[in-house]
Coordinates of N, CA and C in Angstrom, one line a residue:
M1 N -28.7 -23.6 -0.2 CA -28.6 -22.2 -0.4 C -27.1 -21.9 -0.8
T2 N -27.0 -21.2 -1.9 CA -25.6 -20.9 -2.4 C -25.3 -19.4 -2.1
V3 N -24.1 -19.1 -1.9 CA -23.6 -17.8 -1.6 C -22.9 -17.3 -2.9
N4 N -23.3 -16.2 -3.4 CA -22.7 -15.7 -4.6 C -21.5 -14.9 -4.2
A5 N -20.3 -15.3 -4.6 CA -19.1 -14.5 -4.3 C -19.0 -13.2 -5.1
D6 N -18.5 -12.2 -4.5 CA -18.3 -10.9 -5.2 C -17.1 -11.1 -6.2
P7 N -17.3 -10.9 -7.5 CA -16.2 -11.1 -8.4 C -15.1 -10.1 -8.3
Q8 N -15.5 -8.9 -7.8 CA -14.5 -7.9 -7.6 C -13.5 -8.3 -6.4
K9 N -14.1 -8.8 -5.4 CA -13.3 -9.3 -4.3 C -12.4 -10.4 -4.7
E10 N -12.9 -11.3 -5.5 CA -12.1 -12.5 -6.0 C -10.9 -12.0 -6.8
R11 N -11.1 -11.0 -7.7 CA -10.0 -10.5 -8.5 C -9.0 -9.8 -7.7
A12 N -9.4 -9.2 -6.6 CA -8.4 -8.5 -5.7 C -7.7 -9.4 -4.7
W13 N -8.2 -10.6 -4.5 CA -7.7 -11.4 -3.4 C -6.2 -11.9 -3.7
G14 N -5.9 -12.2 -5.0 CA -4.6 -12.7 -5.3 C -3.5 -11.7 -5.0
P15 N -3.6 -10.5 -5.6 CA -2.6 -9.5 -5.2 C -2.5 -9.1 -3.7
L16 N -3.7 -9.2 -3.1 CA -3.7 -9.0 -1.6 C -2.9 -10.0 -0.9
L17 N -3.1 -11.3 -1.3 CA -2.3 -12.4 -0.7 C -0.8 -12.2 -0.9
V18 N -0.4 -11.9 -2.1 CA 1.0 -11.7 -2.4 C 1.6 -10.5 -1.6
A19 N 0.8 -9.4 -1.5 CA 1.3 -8.3 -0.7 C 1.5 -8.8 0.8
W20 N 0.6 -9.6 1.3 CA 0.7 -10.0 2.7 C 1.9 -10.9 2.8
L21 N 2.1 -11.8 1.8 CA 3.3 -12.7 1.9 C 4.6 -11.9 1.9
I22 N 4.7 -10.9 1.1 CA 5.9 -10.0 1.1 C 6.0 -9.3 2.4
A23 N 5.0 -8.8 3.0 CA 5.0 -8.1 4.3 C 5.4 -9.1 5.4
L24 N 4.9 -10.3 5.3 CA 5.2 -11.3 6.3 C 6.6 -11.8 6.2
S25 N 7.1 -12.0 5.0 CA 8.5 -12.4 4.8 C 9.5 -11.3 5.2
S26 N 9.1 -10.1 4.9 CA 10.0 -9.0 5.3 C 10.0 -8.8 6.9
T27 N 8.9 -9.0 7.5 CA 8.8 -8.9 9.0 C 9.6 -10.0 9.6
L28 N 9.4 -11.3 9.1 CA 10.1 -12.4 9.7 C 11.6 -12.3 9.4
S29 N 12.0 -11.7 8.3 CA 13.4 -11.5 7.9 C 14.1 -10.5 8.8
A30 N 13.3 -9.4 9.1 CA 13.9 -8.4 10.0 C 14.0 -8.9 11.4
L31 N 13.1 -9.7 11.8 CA 13.2 -10.3 13.2 C 14.4 -11.3 13.2
F32 N 14.6 -12.1 12.2 CA 15.7 -13.0 12.1 C 17.0 -12.3 12.2
I33 N 17.1 -11.3 11.3 CA 18.4 -10.5 11.3 C 18.7 -9.9 12.6
G34 N 17.7 -9.4 13.3 CA 17.9 -8.7 14.6 C 18.0 -9.6 15.7
E35 N 17.2 -10.6 15.8 CA 17.1 -11.5 17.0 C 18.0 -12.7 16.9
I36 N 18.1 -13.3 15.8 CA 18.9 -14.5 15.6 C 20.3 -14.2 15.2
M37 N 20.5 -13.3 14.2 CA 21.9 -13.0 13.8 C 22.5 -11.9 14.7
G38 N 21.7 -11.3 15.5 CA 22.2 -10.3 16.5 C 22.6 -9.0 15.9
Q39 N 22.2 -8.7 14.7 CA 22.5 -7.4 14.1 C 21.5 -6.3 14.5
A40 N 22.0 -5.4 15.2 CA 21.1 -4.3 15.8 C 20.7 -3.4 14.6
P41 N 19.4 -3.1 14.5 CA 18.9 -2.2 13.5 C 19.3 -0.7 13.7
C42 N 19.6 0.0 12.6 CA 19.9 1.4 12.7 C 18.6 2.2 12.9
V43 N 18.7 3.5 13.1 CA 17.5 4.3 13.3 C 16.5 4.2 12.1
L44 N 17.0 4.3 10.9 CA 16.1 4.2 9.7 C 15.5 2.8 9.6
C45 N 16.2 1.8 10.0 CA 15.6 0.4 10.0 C 14.5 0.3 10.9
W46 N 14.6 1.0 12.1 CA 13.5 1.0 13.1 C 12.3 1.6 12.5
F47 N 12.5 2.8 11.8 CA 11.3 3.5 11.2 C 10.7 2.6 10.2
Q48 N 11.5 1.9 9.4 CA 10.9 1.0 8.3 C 10.1 -0.1 9.0
R49 N 10.7 -0.7 10.0 CA 10.0 -1.7 10.7 C 8.6 -1.2 11.3
A50 N 8.6 0.0 11.7 CA 7.4 0.6 12.3 C 6.2 0.6 11.2
F51 N 6.6 0.6 9.9 CA 5.6 0.6 8.9 C 5.4 -0.7 8.3
M52 N 6.4 -1.6 8.3 CA 6.3 -3.0 7.7 C 5.5 -3.9 8.7
F53 N 5.8 -3.9 9.9 CA 5.2 -4.9 10.9 C 3.7 -4.8 10.9
P54 N 3.1 -3.6 11.0 CA 1.7 -3.5 11.0 C 1.1 -4.0 9.6
L55 N 1.8 -3.8 8.5 CA 1.3 -4.3 7.3 C 1.1 -5.8 7.3
A56 N 2.0 -6.5 7.9 CA 1.9 -8.0 8.0 C 0.7 -8.4 8.7
I57 N 0.3 -7.6 9.7 CA -0.9 -7.9 10.5 C -2.2 -7.5 9.8
I58 N -2.3 -6.3 9.3 CA -3.5 -5.9 8.7 C -3.8 -6.5 7.4
L59 N -2.7 -6.8 6.6 CA -2.9 -7.5 5.4 C -3.4 -9.0 5.6
A60 N -2.9 -9.6 6.7 CA -3.3 -11.0 7.0 C -4.8 -11.0 7.3
V61 N -5.3 -10.0 8.1 CA -6.7 -9.9 8.5 C -7.5 -9.7 7.2
A62 N -7.0 -8.8 6.3 CA -7.7 -8.5 5.1 C -7.8 -9.7 4.2
C63 N -6.8 -10.5 4.1 CA -6.8 -11.8 3.4 C -7.9 -12.7 4.0
F64 N -7.9 -12.8 5.3 CA -8.8 -13.8 6.0 C -10.2 -13.4 5.7
V65 N -10.5 -12.1 5.7 CA -11.9 -11.7 5.6 C -12.2 -11.2 4.1
S66 N -11.3 -11.4 3.2 CA -11.4 -10.9 1.9 C -11.8 -9.5 1.8
D67 N -11.1 -8.6 2.5 CA -11.5 -7.2 2.5 C -10.6 -6.5 1.5
S68 N -11.2 -6.2 0.3 CA -10.5 -5.5 -0.7 C -10.4 -4.0 -0.5
T69 N -11.0 -3.5 0.5 CA -10.9 -2.1 0.8 C -9.7 -1.8 1.7
I70 N -9.0 -2.8 2.0 CA -7.8 -2.6 2.9 C -6.8 -1.6 2.4
W71 N -6.8 -1.4 1.1 CA -5.8 -0.5 0.4 C -5.9 0.9 1.0
R72 N -7.1 1.3 1.5 CA -7.3 2.6 2.1 C -6.4 2.8 3.3
Y73 N -6.2 1.7 4.1 CA -5.4 1.8 5.3 C -4.0 1.4 5.1
A74 N -3.8 0.4 4.2 CA -2.4 -0.2 4.1 C -1.6 0.6 3.1
L75 N -2.2 1.2 2.1 CA -1.4 2.0 1.1 C -0.6 3.2 1.8
P76 N -1.2 4.0 2.7 CA -0.4 5.0 3.3 C 0.7 4.5 4.1
L77 N 0.6 3.3 4.8 CA 1.7 2.7 5.5 C 2.8 2.3 4.5
A78 N 2.4 1.7 3.4 CA 3.4 1.2 2.5 C 4.1 2.4 1.8
V79 N 3.4 3.5 1.5 CA 4.0 4.6 0.8 C 5.0 5.4 1.8
I80 N 4.6 5.5 3.0 CA 5.5 6.2 4.0 C 6.7 5.3 4.2
G81 N 6.5 4.0 4.4 CA 7.7 3.1 4.5 C 8.6 3.1 3.3
W82 N 8.0 3.2 2.1 CA 8.7 3.3 0.9 C 9.6 4.6 0.9
L83 N 9.0 5.7 1.3 CA 9.8 7.0 1.3 C 11.0 6.9 2.3
I84 N 10.8 6.2 3.4 CA 11.9 6.1 4.4 C 12.9 5.1 3.8
A85 N 12.5 4.0 3.1 CA 13.4 3.1 2.5 C 14.2 3.7 1.4
L86 N 13.5 4.6 0.6 CA 14.2 5.3 -0.5 C 15.3 6.2 0.1
Y87 N 15.0 7.0 1.1 CA 16.0 7.9 1.8 C 17.1 7.0 2.3
H88 N 16.8 5.9 2.9 CA 17.9 5.0 3.5 C 18.7 4.5 2.3
S89 N 18.1 4.1 1.2 CA 18.9 3.5 0.1 C 19.8 4.6 -0.5
L90 N 19.3 5.8 -0.6 CA 20.1 6.9 -1.2 C 21.2 7.2 -0.3
L91 N 21.0 7.2 1.0 CA 22.0 7.4 2.0 C 23.1 6.3 2.0
Y92 N 22.6 5.1 1.9 CA 23.5 3.9 1.8 C 24.4 4.0 0.5
G93 N 23.7 4.4 -0.6 CA 24.4 4.5 -1.9 C 25.4 5.7 -2.0
G94 N 25.4 6.6 -1.0 CA 26.3 7.7 -1.0 C 25.7 8.9 -1.8
I95 N 24.5 8.8 -2.3 CA 23.9 9.9 -3.0 C 23.5 11.1 -2.1
I96 N 23.0 10.7 -0.9 CA 22.8 11.7 0.2 C 24.0 11.7 1.1
P97 N 24.6 12.9 1.4 CA 25.8 12.9 2.2 C 25.6 12.4 3.6
E98 N 26.6 11.8 4.2 CA 26.5 11.3 5.5 C 26.4 12.4 6.6
S99 N 26.6 13.6 6.2 CA 26.5 14.7 7.2 C 25.1 14.9 7.6
I100 N 24.1 14.4 6.8 CA 22.7 14.5 7.2 C 22.1 13.2 7.6
E101 N 23.0 12.2 8.0 CA 22.6 10.9 8.4 C 22.0 11.0 9.8
P102 N 20.8 10.4 10.0 CA 20.1 10.5 11.3 C 20.7 9.7 12.4
C103 N 21.7 8.9 12.1 CA 22.2 8.0 13.1 C 23.3 8.6 13.9
S104 N 23.0 9.1 15.0 CA 24.1 9.7 15.8 C 24.6 8.8 16.9
A105 N 23.8 7.8 17.2 CA 24.2 6.8 18.2 C 23.7 5.4 17.7
G106 N 24.4 4.4 18.0 CA 24.0 3.1 17.5 C 24.6 2.7 16.2
P107 N 24.1 1.7 15.5 CA 24.6 1.3 14.3 C 24.5 2.3 13.2
S108 N 25.4 2.4 12.3 CA 25.4 3.3 11.2 C 24.3 2.9 10.1
C109 N 23.7 3.9 9.6 CA 22.7 3.7 8.6 C 23.3 3.4 7.2
S110 N 24.5 3.6 7.1 CA 25.2 3.4 5.8 C 26.4 2.5 5.9
G111 N 26.6 1.9 7.0 CA 27.8 1.1 7.2 C 27.8 -0.3 6.5
S112 N 28.9 -0.9 6.5 CA 29.0 -2.2 5.8 C 28.2 -3.3 6.4
N113 N 27.8 -3.1 7.7 CA 27.0 -4.1 8.3 C 25.5 -4.1 7.8
M114 N 25.3 -3.2 6.9 CA 23.9 -3.1 6.3 C 23.7 -4.1 5.1
D115 N 24.7 -5.0 4.9 CA 24.6 -6.0 3.9 C 24.2 -7.4 4.4
I116 N 23.4 -8.1 3.7 CA 23.1 -9.5 4.1 C 23.8 -10.4 3.1
F117 N 24.3 -11.5 3.5 CA 25.1 -12.4 2.7 C 26.3 -11.7 2.0
G118 N 26.7 -10.6 2.6 CA 27.9 -9.9 2.2 C 27.8 -9.0 0.9
W119 N 26.6 -9.0 0.3 CA 26.5 -8.2 -0.9 C 25.1 -7.6 -1.2
V120 N 24.1 -8.1 -0.5 CA 22.8 -7.6 -0.7 C 22.5 -6.5 0.4
P121 N 22.3 -5.2 -0.1 CA 22.1 -4.1 0.9 C 20.6 -4.2 1.5
L122 N 20.6 -4.2 2.8 CA 19.2 -4.3 3.4 C 18.3 -3.1 3.1
P123 N 18.8 -1.9 3.0 CA 18.0 -0.8 2.6 C 17.3 -1.0 1.2
V124 N 18.1 -1.6 0.3 CA 17.5 -1.8 -1.1 C 16.5 -3.0 -1.0
L125 N 16.7 -4.0 -0.2 CA 15.7 -5.0 0.0 C 14.4 -4.4 0.6
S126 N 14.5 -3.6 1.5 CA 13.4 -2.9 2.1 C 12.6 -2.1 1.1
L127 N 13.4 -1.3 0.3 CA 12.8 -0.5 -0.8 C 12.0 -1.4 -1.8
A128 N 12.6 -2.5 -2.1 CA 12.0 -3.4 -3.1 C 10.7 -4.0 -2.5
A129 N 10.7 -4.4 -1.2 CA 9.5 -4.9 -0.6 C 8.4 -3.9 -0.5
F130 N 8.7 -2.6 -0.1 CA 7.7 -1.6 0.0 C 7.2 -1.2 -1.4
T131 N 8.1 -1.3 -2.4 CA 7.7 -1.0 -3.8 C 6.7 -2.1 -4.3
A132 N 7.0 -3.3 -4.0 CA 6.1 -4.4 -4.5 C 4.7 -4.3 -3.7
I133 N 4.8 -4.1 -2.4 CA 3.5 -4.0 -1.7 C 2.7 -2.8 -2.2
T134 N 3.3 -1.7 -2.4 CA 2.6 -0.5 -2.9 C 2.0 -0.8 -4.3
I135 N 2.7 -1.4 -5.2 CA 2.1 -1.7 -6.5 C 1.0 -2.7 -6.4
L136 N 1.2 -3.7 -5.5 CA 0.1 -4.7 -5.4 C -1.2 -4.1 -4.7
L137 N -1.0 -3.1 -3.8 CA -2.1 -2.5 -3.2 C -2.9 -1.6 -4.2
V138 N -2.1 -1.0 -5.1 CA -2.7 -0.2 -6.2 C -3.5 -1.1 -7.1
I139 N -3.0 -2.3 -7.4 CA -3.8 -3.3 -8.2 C -5.0 -3.7 -7.4
V140 N -4.9 -3.9 -6.1 CA -6.1 -4.3 -5.3 C -7.1 -3.2 -5.4
R141 N -6.7 -2.0 -5.3 CA -7.6 -0.8 -5.4 C -8.3 -0.8 -6.7
R142 N -7.6 -1.0 -7.8 CA -8.2 -0.9 -9.1 C -9.1 -2.1 -9.4
R143 N -8.8 -3.2 -8.9 CA -9.7 -4.4 -9.1 C -10.9 -4.3 -8.2
S144 N -10.8 -3.7 -7.0 CA -11.9 -3.6 -6.1 C -13.0 -2.6 -6.5
I145 N -12.5 -1.6 -7.2 CA -13.5 -0.5 -7.6 C -13.9 -0.6 -9.1
A146 N -13.2 -1.5 -9.8 CA -13.5 -1.6 -11.3 C -14.8 -2.4 -11.5

């Protein structure tokens, strides 16, 4: 007895896997920076983590069961995380004035400790990860309904 695989699910699985790998590496990197390197996250980093960490879990489950409809649940998380990361990147870049910075206590959202390896801004890395995940989930959506 042979099982016919759904070609739409097969076409959506590749981008879904890549989206999960990005979410997983982002989650593990955030944990490494916080727990191993001892760099406390700022308020905006915490909010971004709140949207990235669940993506790592639900995208893993979606990959395991080949659920190409996961975009319905994952895309809102990725877009909201992207908006927070965009705000954080604009704040870090000095485009948004520090007077409306949400960090009143704890690490600064735009301080020099927001760089990894001395030159890569963490907010921009987060923005890139959320951007890639969002694009990949849109591709998953298109391939699953086409």
